Every structure is written in structure tokens, then in C-alpha cells.
Amino acid sequence: MKTAAMLQTYPAEINVDRELLVRVIDTLVTCSQACTACADACLSEDMVADLRKCIRSNLDCADSCATTAAILSRHTGYDANVARAHLQACIAACRACGDECESHAGMHEHCRICAEACRACEQACTELLDAIA
Amino acid sequence: MKTAAMLQTYPAEINVDRELLVRVIDTLVTCSQACTACADACLSEDMVADLRKCIRSNLDCADSCATTAAILSRHTGYDANVARAHLQACIAACRACGDECESHAGMHEHCRICAEACRACEQACTELLDAIA
Amino acid sequence: MKTAAMLQTYPAEINVDRELLVRVIDTLVTCSQACTACADACLSEDMVADLRKCIRSNLDCADSCATTAAILSRHTGYDANVARAHLQACIAACRACGDECESHAGMHEHCRICAEACRACEQACTELLDAIA
Amino acid sequence: MKTAAMLQTYPAEINVDRELLVRVIDTLVTCSQACTACADACLSEDMVADLRKCIRSNLDCADSCATTAAILSRHTGYDANVARAHLQACIAACRACGDECESHAGMHEHCRICAEACRACEQACTELLDAIA
């Protein structure tokens, strides 16, 4: 990722801890890719019928993380209300997907790894939400 | 849009007013396209330097509406917390973008139309949020 | 959709048939939503295991149509090579998804409607591709 | 990124060099984030009026890379035509954005870094395109 390098070149002020911001964006991007891959891996499992809810929460979480990463990658005309509301939404998506994936973690390694990515993302977003509250 | 026709074919139960749901999804999709177009129209204005914040809020709102439309288009393994949190985030994005566009509505017709789309979207999302509270 | 109204307000020149452009964007947006909904409807079918490939092609087509709609909604600094390549990619995604959905159209109404949306989108993109060749 | 770890857990066959596939996905995701950040940094430059085309090509490239990364992250029901067409489209977007950013690289560090990301992405996509031709 080039997140830190790009952030350093932003030509105006940023009123957030930059190290934290980079970590959150990278965690969001990682979680979005993991969720897209987990949805697809679940779809190829023999027991796909038992993984419907998991696939659905994967798809939601992938979309939510991608949108939140994009919003946090923009600093021009920063609006704290918009950032906060999307962090909260993303935390809800990560929690739902983390819970669902965790319940299959013993059986499916992709769910175990994806649950880890969701937990890390939920925690990183919560840290940033506290920092900009 | 084929939103209503597709919703009628969903093979399991949906515990939300379907007419309202269709209206919200269509309004979200309309708002997302309008915001993408408004960002681009602003970018081509002579006074682009005065429209930086507008372009930024357009981009956020386009992303947020697209993600919310996708989440509301899924019914399998429905999670009310996820739906609610994304409606709230989308309302924040639509309000920010609607306010910003409205402030340029007298000068730029694309901002006037986009502000209308954002207001309609904010209202539709609020109705659905109240319905699933 | 506000596509036509927004296009009329674009402050610089557009060297494409505007009526065709609006039709293509609206068809893309419609197809993207239909594919998202079809993936989810397939996921809730009893025979989900037979619909794996359909769900996958739905997800690809939804993403491809959304990206192509966004690219065609931008006119600033227009690059014909980029527009053409994405129309071609989108045509491939619509053809693959249309073929797959059509093969289930007799059994699943959502696949029948989605196949229609994919065929319409493939045709509209082909018309535009011919027009800007 | 968890791309390699997730790929290893995919429960069916993948007929592509996995190391190359992981590298391409990671490069696409990196490029998408860099382009989103570059569009925003350009938007905050004093000379934003001279960066209109750059912002536009950044937005296209961000969307194209995100869609291509998602398509390549799915292996169920793999369709080589769809993969190829999206790699070709993404190469066009990366070339256009790389050219545009490179022309501002001497003046704007974000354009220099973003041009690097676009060049790396164009090359990685070309390698994969050759491998699956």
C-alpha cells in the first residue's frame, strides 16, 4: 500500500493522527479484499447452503469497507459527521461479518482469516471514531 | 429500473414494506449517479476552485448511496443493525452533499438538481429507517 | 433517474449522442442493481449449489456495470480509449451473466428478468461502442 | 493485505499462477487507493484548474482497479473472457492515469507516487493478461 506516502503529500492540513489514519485505511482495504475472497470461497464449498448468511455479510462488509476507505482517503472539505457515521456503519458491518465468519472458523480456514480481518477492522475503526469524536 | 420486478421474485420472506424499499433503492441509485455527474460538472466549471468541497461531498455521497443501495438490495440473512447503520451513514452523506450543493444551486443548475436528489434520498432513507427502527 | 437532466447541465462540450449516452448509463445502472438482486435471490434458493456460477457472474456484472456507468457519467478530460475498453469489458461481463442467467430463466424468474437486463445492457453498450469507435 | 492467505484457503482449483495473481490483486488495490488519494490531493492544490483531467483520470482508474481486483478475487465459475476484458480495460485506465500523473510528477509529489502505482499496475495486469491469454 502507498497510503502513508500519499498522505504525506496532501497539500493542506489534516487534523487527525496520520499514523492512525493510515492504519485504519489499510485495515479497511485489507478487510474489503478478504471479505470479497471469503464470499467466493464460501460459494465454492460443498456446504454452500449453510453459508448463505456468511456470503451475504461478506458482500455487505466488502462494500462498506471500500466506501469507508475511500471517504477516509479524502481530506478536502472534511466533514466529521460524515466520517463518523461511516465509521459507525462500517463497525456494524465488520461486527456482523466477524461474528458470522467466526462461527464457521473451526471448519473453514477462509472464515477464520476473514473473521480476523473483520475484528481488526472493527477495532481500528473504533479507535479512529474515538479519536475524532 | 427493475428493482420492483426483482424484489417480487425473491424466494424467501422480506419483513419490510416492499413499496417503500423499492422507492428507497431507486432514490439511492438515482442520487449516486447524480452525485457522480455533479462532481464531474463542478470539475469543468471555470470556478472549480470554489467547488472543491462540493466535489468532495459529491464523491462521498456517490459512494455511500451505492453501498447502501447494494446492502438494501440483499435480503438473505438480513441484519437490521447493518441496514440501520448504513441508512444513518447515508443520511449524513446526503445531508452534507445536499447542503453543499444547495449553496451553489443559484449559480449551477447541476448543483440544484443534485441537491434535490440528495434531499429526496435523505428523506427516503429516513422513512425507511423509521420503518425498521 | 436524473441522468438526462444532469447531462444537460454539463458546462463544457460532449462529443457523443447525448440521448444514446443517457440510455446507456440508465441501462448500466439498472443492470447493476438487477445483478446485485439476482445474486441475492440465487443465494436464497433451495438449489443454491446449482447457482454458484450464476451468483459469481452476477457479482462481476454488477461491479462492471457500476464502474462503466461512473466512467460514462464523467466528461471532463474525456479519453476515448478508456471509455471503449470499459464498454468492451462490460459487454463481456453482460454476455457471460446474460448467458448464465438465461440458462436458469425457465426455473427462476429473477434469472429471467436479470438476463433481460444483461441483454439490454450488452446491446446498449455495443451501440455506444460503435458510435465512438 | 491477506490476499495470499485467503487464496490458499480457496476450496477448489485455480488455474493461474497464484503468486502472480496475488501480486496483481495487491497492486490493483494499492493503485485504487493511491488514485483516490491523488484525486483528493489534486483537488486541494492551488492550481486545481490545471489538474481537472488528472482528477478525472484518477477517479476512473480508482473505479477500474477496484472492480478488476474484485473480479480477480473470485475463482468460482471462472470465465477467462471476463477476466481478460477487465484486465485490458484496467490497463487502459492505468495507462491514461499514469501518463496524466507523470506529466505533473515534477510539480506534485502525489502525482509522482500515483504515476508509479499506475505504471506498476499496468505492468502487473499485462503480465497476468499474457499468462491467461
Coordinates of C-alpha atoms in Angstrom, one line a residue:
Chain A
M1 CA 0.0 0.0 0.0
K2 CA 1.1 3.6 -0.7
T3 CA -1.3 5.1 1.8
A4 CA 1.3 6.7 4.1
A5 CA 3.3 8.1 1.2
M6 CA 0.3 9.6 -0.4
L7 CA -1.0 11.1 2.9
Q8 CA 2.4 12.9 3.4
T9 CA 1.9 14.7 0.0
Y10 CA -1.5 16.1 0.8
P11 CA -1.1 19.8 0.3
A12 CA -3.4 21.1 3.1
E13 CA -3.9 20.4 6.7
I14 CA -5.2 17.1 8.2
N15 CA -6.5 17.3 11.8
V16 CA -6.2 13.6 12.5
D17 CA -3.4 11.4 13.8
R18 CA -1.9 10.5 10.4
E19 CA -0.4 7.2 11.6
L20 CA -3.7 6.0 12.9
L21 CA -5.5 7.2 9.7
V22 CA -3.1 5.2 7.5
R23 CA -3.5 2.1 9.7
V24 CA -7.3 2.4 9.5
I25 CA -7.4 2.8 5.7
D26 CA -5.0 -0.1 5.2
T27 CA -7.1 -2.3 7.5
L28 CA -10.3 -1.3 5.7
V29 CA -8.8 -2.1 2.3
T30 CA -7.4 -5.5 3.6
C31 CA -10.8 -6.4 5.1
S32 CA -12.7 -5.5 1.9
Q33 CA -10.5 -7.8 -0.2
A34 CA -10.7 -10.6 2.5
C35 CA -14.5 -10.4 2.5
T36 CA -14.7 -10.5 -1.3
A37 CA -12.5 -13.6 -1.3
C38 CA -14.3 -15.2 1.6
A39 CA -17.7 -14.8 -0.1
D40 CA -16.2 -16.5 -3.2
A41 CA -14.6 -19.3 -1.1
C42 CA -17.9 -19.9 0.7
L43 CA -19.6 -20.1 -2.7
S44 CA -17.4 -23.0 -3.7
E45 CA -17.8 -25.0 -0.5
D46 CA -19.8 -28.2 -0.7
M47 CA -21.9 -26.9 2.2
V48 CA -22.7 -23.6 0.5
A49 CA -26.3 -23.8 1.6
D50 CA -25.1 -23.4 5.2
L51 CA -23.0 -20.4 4.3
R52 CA -25.7 -18.1 2.8
K53 CA -25.7 -15.7 5.7
C54 CA -21.9 -15.6 5.7
I55 CA -21.8 -14.8 2.0
R56 CA -24.3 -12.0 2.4
S57 CA -22.5 -10.5 5.4
N58 CA -19.2 -10.8 3.4
L59 CA -20.7 -8.8 0.5
D60 CA -22.0 -6.1 2.8
C61 CA -18.8 -5.8 4.7
A62 CA -16.7 -5.6 1.5
D63 CA -18.8 -2.8 0.2
S64 CA -18.9 -0.9 3.5
C65 CA -15.1 -1.2 4.0
A66 CA -14.4 0.0 0.4
T67 CA -16.7 3.1 0.8
T68 CA -15.3 3.9 4.2
A69 CA -11.7 3.6 3.0
A70 CA -12.5 6.0 0.1
I71 CA -14.1 8.5 2.4
L72 CA -11.2 8.5 4.8
S73 CA -8.8 8.8 1.9
R74 CA -10.3 12.2 1.1
H75 CA -9.3 15.3 3.2
T76 CA -10.6 18.2 1.2
G77 CA -13.6 19.8 2.8
Y78 CA -13.5 17.3 5.6
D79 CA -16.9 16.7 7.4
A80 CA -16.6 15.0 10.8
N81 CA -20.2 14.0 10.8
V82 CA -19.9 12.1 7.5
A83 CA -16.6 10.4 8.6
R84 CA -18.1 9.4 12.0
A85 CA -21.4 8.0 10.6
H86 CA -19.5 5.8 8.1
L87 CA -17.1 4.6 10.7
Q88 CA -20.1 3.5 12.8
A89 CA -21.8 1.8 9.8
C90 CA -18.5 0.0 9.0
I91 CA -18.1 -1.1 12.6
A92 CA -21.6 -2.6 12.4
A93 CA -20.8 -4.4 9.1
C94 CA -17.5 -5.7 10.5
R95 CA -19.1 -6.9 13.7
A96 CA -21.8 -8.8 11.8
C97 CA -19.4 -10.3 9.4
G98 CA -16.8 -11.1 12.1
D99 CA -19.5 -12.9 14.2
E100 CA -20.8 -14.9 11.2
C101 CA -17.3 -15.8 10.0
E102 CA -16.1 -16.7 13.5
S103 CA -19.0 -19.2 13.8
H104 CA -17.5 -21.1 10.8
A105 CA -13.9 -20.6 11.7
G106 CA -13.4 -24.1 13.0
M107 CA -14.5 -25.6 9.7
H108 CA -13.3 -23.1 7.1
E109 CA -9.9 -21.5 7.2
H110 CA -11.1 -18.6 4.9
C111 CA -13.8 -17.8 7.5
R112 CA -11.1 -17.9 10.3
I113 CA -8.8 -15.5 8.4
C114 CA -11.7 -13.2 7.3
A115 CA -13.0 -13.1 10.9
E116 CA -9.6 -11.9 12.0
A117 CA -9.6 -9.2 9.3
C118 CA -13.1 -8.1 10.4
R119 CA -12.1 -7.9 14.1
A120 CA -9.0 -5.9 13.3
C121 CA -11.1 -3.6 11.1
E122 CA -13.8 -3.1 13.8
Q123 CA -11.1 -2.3 16.3
A124 CA -9.2 0.1 14.1
C125 CA -12.4 2.0 13.1
T126 CA -13.4 2.2 16.8
E127 CA -10.0 3.7 17.6
L128 CA -10.4 6.3 14.9
L129 CA -14.0 7.0 15.9
D130 CA -12.8 7.7 19.5
A131 CA -10.0 9.9 18.2
I132 CA -12.3 12.1 16.1
A133 CA -15.3 12.1 18.5
Chain B
M1 CA -35.0 0.3 -13.0
K2 CA -36.1 -3.3 -12.5
T3 CA -36.0 -3.0 -8.7
A4 CA -39.7 -3.8 -8.1
A5 CA -39.8 -6.7 -10.5
M6 CA -36.6 -8.2 -9.0
L7 CA -37.9 -7.8 -5.4
Q8 CA -41.1 -9.7 -6.3
T9 CA -39.1 -12.7 -7.4
Y10 CA -37.1 -13.0 -4.1
P11 CA -37.7 -16.6 -3.0
A12 CA -37.9 -16.0 0.8
E13 CA -39.6 -13.6 3.2
I14 CA -38.9 -9.9 3.4
N15 CA -40.1 -8.1 6.5
V16 CA -40.1 -4.6 5.2
D17 CA -42.7 -2.6 3.2
R18 CA -41.7 -3.6 -0.3
E19 CA -43.0 -0.5 -2.0
L20 CA -41.0 1.7 0.4
L21 CA -37.9 -0.5 -0.1
V22 CA -38.1 -0.2 -3.9
R23 CA -38.6 3.6 -3.6
V24 CA -35.6 3.9 -1.3
I25 CA -33.3 1.8 -3.5
D26 CA -34.3 3.7 -6.7
T27 CA -33.7 7.0 -4.9
L28 CA -30.3 5.9 -3.7
V29 CA -29.3 4.7 -7.2
T30 CA -30.5 8.0 -8.7
C31 CA -28.7 10.1 -6.1
S32 CA -25.4 8.1 -6.6
Q33 CA -25.5 8.8 -10.4
A34 CA -26.4 12.5 -9.9
C35 CA -23.6 13.0 -7.4
T36 CA -21.0 11.3 -9.8
A37 CA -22.3 13.6 -12.6
C38 CA -22.3 16.7 -10.3
A39 CA -18.7 16.1 -9.2
D40 CA -17.7 16.0 -12.9
A41 CA -19.7 19.0 -13.9
C42 CA -18.2 21.0 -11.0
L43 CA -14.8 19.9 -12.1
S44 CA -15.4 21.5 -15.5
E45 CA -16.6 24.8 -14.2
D46 CA -14.4 27.9 -14.5
M47 CA -14.7 28.4 -10.8
V48 CA -13.7 24.9 -9.9
A49 CA -11.5 26.3 -7.1
D50 CA -14.7 27.4 -5.3
L51 CA -16.3 24.0 -5.7
R52 CA -13.7 21.8 -4.0
K53 CA -15.8 21.0 -1.0
C54 CA -18.8 20.3 -3.3
I55 CA -16.8 17.8 -5.4
R56 CA -15.6 16.1 -2.3
S57 CA -19.1 15.7 -0.8
N58 CA -20.4 14.5 -4.2
L59 CA -17.8 11.8 -4.3
D60 CA -18.6 10.6 -0.7
C61 CA -22.3 10.7 -1.3
A62 CA -22.0 8.7 -4.6
D63 CA -20.0 6.0 -2.8
S64 CA -22.3 6.0 0.3
C65 CA -25.5 5.8 -1.8
A66 CA -24.1 3.0 -4.0
T67 CA -23.1 0.9 -0.9
T68 CA -26.4 1.5 0.8
A69 CA -28.4 0.6 -2.4
A70 CA -26.4 -2.7 -2.6
I71 CA -27.0 -3.6 1.1
L72 CA -30.7 -2.9 0.8
S73 CA -30.9 -5.0 -2.4
R74 CA -29.8 -8.0 -0.4
H75 CA -32.4 -9.8 1.8
T76 CA -30.7 -13.1 2.6
G77 CA -29.6 -13.3 6.2
Y78 CA -30.9 -9.8 6.8
D79 CA -29.3 -7.9 9.7
A80 CA -31.3 -4.9 10.9
N81 CA -28.3 -3.3 12.7
V82 CA -26.3 -3.3 9.5
A83 CA -29.2 -1.8 7.5
R84 CA -29.9 0.9 10.1
A85 CA -26.3 1.9 10.5
H86 CA -25.8 2.3 6.7
L87 CA -29.1 4.2 6.3
Q88 CA -27.8 6.6 9.1
A89 CA -24.4 7.0 7.4
C90 CA -26.1 7.6 4.0
I91 CA -28.4 10.2 5.6
A92 CA -25.3 12.0 6.9
A93 CA -23.7 11.9 3.4
C94 CA -26.9 13.1 1.7
R95 CA -27.4 15.9 4.2
A96 CA -23.8 17.2 3.8
C97 CA -23.9 17.0 0.0
G98 CA -27.4 18.4 -0.2
D99 CA -26.3 21.4 2.0
E100 CA -23.2 22.0 -0.1
C101 CA -24.9 21.7 -3.5
E102 CA -27.8 23.8 -2.3
S103 CA -25.4 26.6 -1.5
H104 CA -24.4 26.7 -5.2
A105 CA -27.9 26.0 -6.6
G106 CA -28.4 29.6 -7.7
M107 CA -25.3 29.5 -9.8
H108 CA -25.0 26.0 -11.1
E109 CA -28.0 24.0 -12.3
H110 CA -26.2 20.7 -11.8
C111 CA -25.9 21.6 -8.1
R112 CA -29.6 22.5 -7.9
I113 CA -30.7 19.2 -9.4
C114 CA -28.1 17.2 -7.3
A115 CA -29.3 19.0 -4.1
E116 CA -32.9 17.8 -5.0
A117 CA -31.6 14.2 -5.4
C118 CA -29.8 14.4 -2.1
R119 CA -32.8 15.8 -0.2
A120 CA -35.1 13.1 -1.8
C121 CA -32.6 10.5 -0.8
E122 CA -32.2 11.8 2.8
Q123 CA -35.9 11.7 3.2
A124 CA -36.5 8.3 1.7
C125 CA -33.7 6.8 3.9
T126 CA -35.2 8.5 6.9
E127 CA -38.6 7.0 6.2
L128 CA -37.1 3.5 5.9
L129 CA -35.0 4.0 9.0
D130 CA -38.2 4.9 10.9
A131 CA -40.0 1.8 9.4
I132 CA -37.3 -0.6 10.5
A133 CA -36.4 1.0 13.8
Chain C
M1 CA -33.0 8.6 -12.8
K2 CA -31.8 12.2 -13.2
T3 CA -29.2 11.2 -15.9
A4 CA -30.7 13.3 -18.7
A5 CA -31.2 16.4 -16.6
M6 CA -27.7 16.2 -15.2
L7 CA -26.2 15.7 -18.6
Q8 CA -27.9 18.9 -19.9
T9 CA -26.2 21.0 -17.2
Y10 CA -22.7 19.8 -18.0
P11 CA -20.8 23.1 -18.7
A12 CA -18.5 22.0 -21.5
E13 CA -18.8 20.1 -24.8
I14 CA -19.7 16.4 -25.1
N15 CA -18.9 14.8 -28.4
V16 CA -21.3 11.9 -28.1
D17 CA -25.0 11.5 -28.9
R18 CA -26.5 12.6 -25.6
E19 CA -29.7 10.6 -25.9
L20 CA -27.7 7.4 -26.5
L21 CA -25.4 8.2 -23.6
V22 CA -28.2 8.7 -21.2
R23 CA -29.8 5.5 -22.3
V24 CA -26.6 3.5 -21.9
I25 CA -25.9 5.0 -18.4
D26 CA -29.5 4.2 -17.3
T27 CA -29.3 0.7 -18.7
L28 CA -26.0 0.1 -16.9
V29 CA -27.3 1.3 -13.6
T30 CA -30.5 -0.8 -14.0
C31 CA -28.4 -3.9 -14.8
S32 CA -26.1 -3.4 -11.9
Q33 CA -29.0 -3.3 -9.4
A34 CA -30.7 -6.3 -11.1
C35 CA -27.4 -8.3 -10.9
T36 CA -27.0 -7.5 -7.2
A37 CA -30.6 -8.5 -6.5
C38 CA -30.2 -11.7 -8.6
A39 CA -27.1 -12.8 -6.8
D40 CA -29.0 -12.4 -3.5
A41 CA -32.1 -14.2 -4.8
C42 CA -30.0 -17.1 -6.1
L43 CA -28.3 -17.3 -2.7
S44 CA -31.7 -17.9 -1.1
E45 CA -32.9 -20.6 -3.5
D46 CA -33.0 -24.2 -2.2
M47 CA -30.8 -25.2 -5.1
V48 CA -28.1 -22.6 -4.4
A49 CA -25.4 -25.2 -5.1
D50 CA -26.5 -25.2 -8.7
L51 CA -26.4 -21.4 -8.9
R52 CA -22.8 -20.8 -7.9
K53 CA -21.6 -19.8 -11.3
C54 CA -24.7 -17.6 -11.7
I55 CA -24.0 -15.8 -8.4
R56 CA -20.4 -15.2 -9.4
S57 CA -21.3 -13.8 -12.8
N58 CA -23.9 -11.6 -11.2
L59 CA -21.4 -10.1 -8.8
D60 CA -18.9 -9.5 -11.6
C61 CA -21.5 -7.9 -13.8
A62 CA -22.8 -5.7 -11.0
D63 CA -19.3 -4.3 -10.4
S64 CA -18.5 -3.9 -14.1
C65 CA -21.8 -2.0 -14.9
A66 CA -21.3 0.3 -11.9
T67 CA -17.8 1.2 -12.9
T68 CA -18.8 1.7 -16.6
A69 CA -21.7 3.9 -15.6
A70 CA -19.4 6.0 -13.5
I71 CA -16.8 6.4 -16.2
L72 CA -19.5 7.3 -18.8
S73 CA -21.0 9.9 -16.3
R74 CA -17.7 11.8 -16.4
H75 CA -17.0 14.1 -19.4
T76 CA -14.1 16.2 -18.2
G77 CA -10.8 15.2 -19.9
Y78 CA -12.6 12.5 -21.9
D79 CA -10.4 9.7 -23.1
A80 CA -11.9 7.5 -25.8
N81 CA -9.6 4.6 -25.2
V82 CA -10.6 4.3 -21.6
A83 CA -14.3 4.6 -22.5
R84 CA -14.0 2.0 -25.3
A85 CA -12.1 -0.5 -23.2
H86 CA -14.6 -0.4 -20.3
L87 CA -17.5 -0.7 -22.7
Q88 CA -15.8 -3.8 -24.1
A89 CA -15.2 -5.2 -20.7
C90 CA -18.8 -4.5 -19.6
I91 CA -20.1 -6.2 -22.8
A92 CA -18.1 -9.3 -21.8
A93 CA -19.5 -9.3 -18.3
C94 CA -23.1 -8.7 -19.5
R95 CA -22.7 -11.5 -22.1
A96 CA -21.4 -14.0 -19.5
C97 CA -24.1 -13.1 -17.0
G98 CA -26.8 -13.0 -19.6
D99 CA -25.9 -16.5 -20.8
E100 CA -25.7 -17.9 -17.3
C101 CA -29.0 -16.3 -16.2
E102 CA -30.8 -17.3 -19.3
S103 CA -29.9 -20.9 -18.7
H104 CA -31.9 -20.7 -15.4
A105 CA -34.6 -18.4 -16.8
G106 CA -37.2 -21.2 -17.1
M107 CA -36.8 -22.1 -13.4
H108 CA -36.1 -18.8 -11.7
E109 CA -38.0 -15.6 -12.6
H110 CA -35.2 -13.4 -11.1
C111 CA -32.7 -15.0 -13.6
R112 CA -35.2 -14.4 -16.4
I113 CA -35.5 -10.7 -15.6
C114 CA -31.8 -10.3 -14.9
A115 CA -30.9 -12.0 -18.2
E116 CA -33.2 -9.4 -19.9
A117 CA -31.3 -6.6 -18.1
C118 CA -28.0 -8.1 -19.2
R119 CA -29.0 -8.4 -22.8
A120 CA -30.3 -4.9 -22.9
C121 CA -27.1 -3.6 -21.4
E122 CA -24.9 -5.6 -23.7
Q123 CA -26.8 -4.1 -26.7
A124 CA -26.8 -0.6 -25.4
C125 CA -23.0 -0.7 -24.7
T126 CA -22.4 -2.2 -28.2
E127 CA -24.4 0.7 -29.8
L128 CA -22.3 3.3 -27.9
L129 CA -19.1 1.4 -28.7
D130 CA -20.0 1.6 -32.4
A131 CA -20.9 5.3 -32.1
I132 CA -17.5 6.2 -30.5
A133 CA -15.3 3.8 -32.5
Chain D
M1 CA -3.1 -7.5 2.8
K2 CA -4.4 -11.0 3.4
T3 CA -4.7 -11.8 -0.3
A4 CA -2.2 -14.7 -0.3
A5 CA -3.5 -16.3 2.9
M6 CA -7.1 -16.1 1.5
L7 CA -6.1 -17.5 -1.8
Q8 CA -4.5 -20.6 -0.2
T9 CA -7.9 -21.4 1.5
Y10 CA -9.9 -21.4 -1.7
P11 CA -11.6 -24.9 -1.7
A12 CA -11.4 -25.6 -5.4
E13 CA -8.9 -25.5 -8.2
I14 CA -7.4 -22.3 -9.6
N15 CA -5.7 -22.5 -13.0
V16 CA -3.5 -19.4 -12.7
D17 CA -0.1 -18.8 -11.2
R18 CA -1.1 -18.0 -7.6
E19 CA 1.9 -15.9 -6.8
L20 CA 1.3 -13.7 -9.8
L21 CA -2.4 -13.5 -9.1
V22 CA -1.7 -12.3 -5.5
R23 CA 0.7 -9.7 -6.8
V24 CA -1.7 -8.4 -9.3
I25 CA -4.6 -8.1 -6.8
D26 CA -2.4 -6.3 -4.3
T27 CA -1.1 -3.9 -7.0
L28 CA -4.7 -3.2 -8.1
V29 CA -5.8 -2.4 -4.6
T30 CA -2.8 -0.2 -3.9
C31 CA -3.4 1.7 -7.2
S32 CA -7.0 2.2 -6.4
Q33 CA -6.3 3.8 -3.1
A34 CA -3.4 5.9 -4.5
C35 CA -5.7 7.2 -7.2
T36 CA -8.5 8.1 -4.7
A37 CA -5.9 10.0 -2.6
C38 CA -4.3 11.7 -5.7
A39 CA -7.7 12.9 -6.9
D40 CA -8.3 14.5 -3.5
A41 CA -4.7 15.9 -3.2
C42 CA -5.1 17.5 -6.7
L43 CA -8.5 18.9 -5.6
S44 CA -6.7 20.8 -2.7
E45 CA -3.9 22.2 -4.9
D46 CA -4.0 26.0 -5.6
M47 CA -3.7 25.1 -9.3
V48 CA -6.7 22.7 -9.3
A49 CA -7.9 24.2 -12.6
D50 CA -4.8 22.7 -14.3
L51 CA -5.5 19.3 -12.7
R52 CA -9.0 18.7 -13.9
K53 CA -8.0 15.9 -16.4
C54 CA -5.8 14.4 -13.7
I55 CA -8.6 14.2 -11.2
R56 CA -10.9 12.7 -13.8
S57 CA -8.4 10.0 -14.8
N58 CA -7.7 9.3 -11.1
L59 CA -11.4 8.7 -10.5
D60 CA -11.7 6.4 -13.5
C61 CA -8.6 4.5 -12.5
A62 CA -9.7 4.1 -8.9
D63 CA -13.0 2.6 -10.0
S64 CA -11.5 0.3 -12.7
C65 CA -8.8 -1.1 -10.3
A66 CA -11.3 -1.8 -7.6
T67 CA -13.6 -3.7 -10.0
T68 CA -10.7 -5.6 -11.5
A69 CA -9.4 -6.5 -8.1
A70 CA -12.8 -7.9 -7.1
I71 CA -13.2 -9.9 -10.3
L72 CA -9.7 -11.4 -9.9
S73 CA -10.5 -12.2 -6.2
R74 CA -13.3 -14.5 -7.4
H75 CA -12.5 -18.0 -8.7
T76 CA -15.9 -19.8 -8.6
G77 CA -17.2 -20.3 -12.2
Y78 CA -14.1 -18.6 -13.6
D79 CA -14.6 -17.0 -17.1
A80 CA -11.4 -16.2 -18.9
N81 CA -13.1 -13.8 -21.3
V82 CA -14.4 -11.7 -18.5
A83 CA -11.1 -11.6 -16.7
R84 CA -9.2 -10.7 -19.9
A85 CA -11.5 -7.9 -20.9
H86 CA -11.3 -6.3 -17.5
L87 CA -7.5 -6.6 -17.4
Q88 CA -7.5 -4.8 -20.8
A89 CA -9.8 -2.1 -19.6
C90 CA -7.8 -1.6 -16.4
I91 CA -4.6 -1.4 -18.4
A92 CA -6.2 1.4 -20.5
A93 CA -7.2 3.2 -17.3
C94 CA -3.8 2.8 -15.7
R95 CA -2.0 4.0 -18.8
A96 CA -4.2 7.1 -19.1
C97 CA -3.8 7.9 -15.4
G98 CA -0.1 7.1 -15.4
D99 CA 0.5 9.4 -18.4
E100 CA -1.5 12.2 -16.9
C101 CA 0.0 11.9 -13.4
E102 CA 3.5 11.6 -14.9
S103 CA 3.1 15.0 -16.6
H104 CA 2.6 16.6 -13.2
A105 CA 5.2 14.5 -11.4
G106 CA 7.8 17.2 -11.3
M107 CA 5.5 19.6 -9.6
H108 CA 3.3 17.4 -7.4
E109 CA 4.7 14.5 -5.3
H110 CA 1.3 12.9 -5.1
C111 CA 1.2 12.7 -8.9
R112 CA 4.7 11.2 -8.9
I113 CA 3.8 8.5 -6.5
C114 CA 0.4 7.8 -8.1
A115 CA 2.1 7.6 -11.6
E116 CA 4.4 4.9 -10.1
A117 CA 1.4 3.0 -8.8
C118 CA -0.3 3.2 -12.2
R119 CA 2.8 2.0 -14.0
A120 CA 3.2 -0.9 -11.6
C121 CA -0.4 -1.8 -12.0
E122 CA -0.4 -1.6 -15.8
Q123 CA 2.7 -3.9 -15.9
A124 CA 1.3 -6.4 -13.4
C125 CA -2.1 -6.6 -15.3
T126 CA -0.2 -7.0 -18.6
E127 CA 1.8 -9.9 -17.1
L128 CA -1.4 -11.6 -15.9
L129 CA -3.1 -11.0 -19.3
D130 CA -0.1 -12.7 -21.0
A131 CA -0.3 -15.6 -18.6
I132 CA -4.0 -16.3 -19.1
A133 CA -4.1 -15.4 -22.9

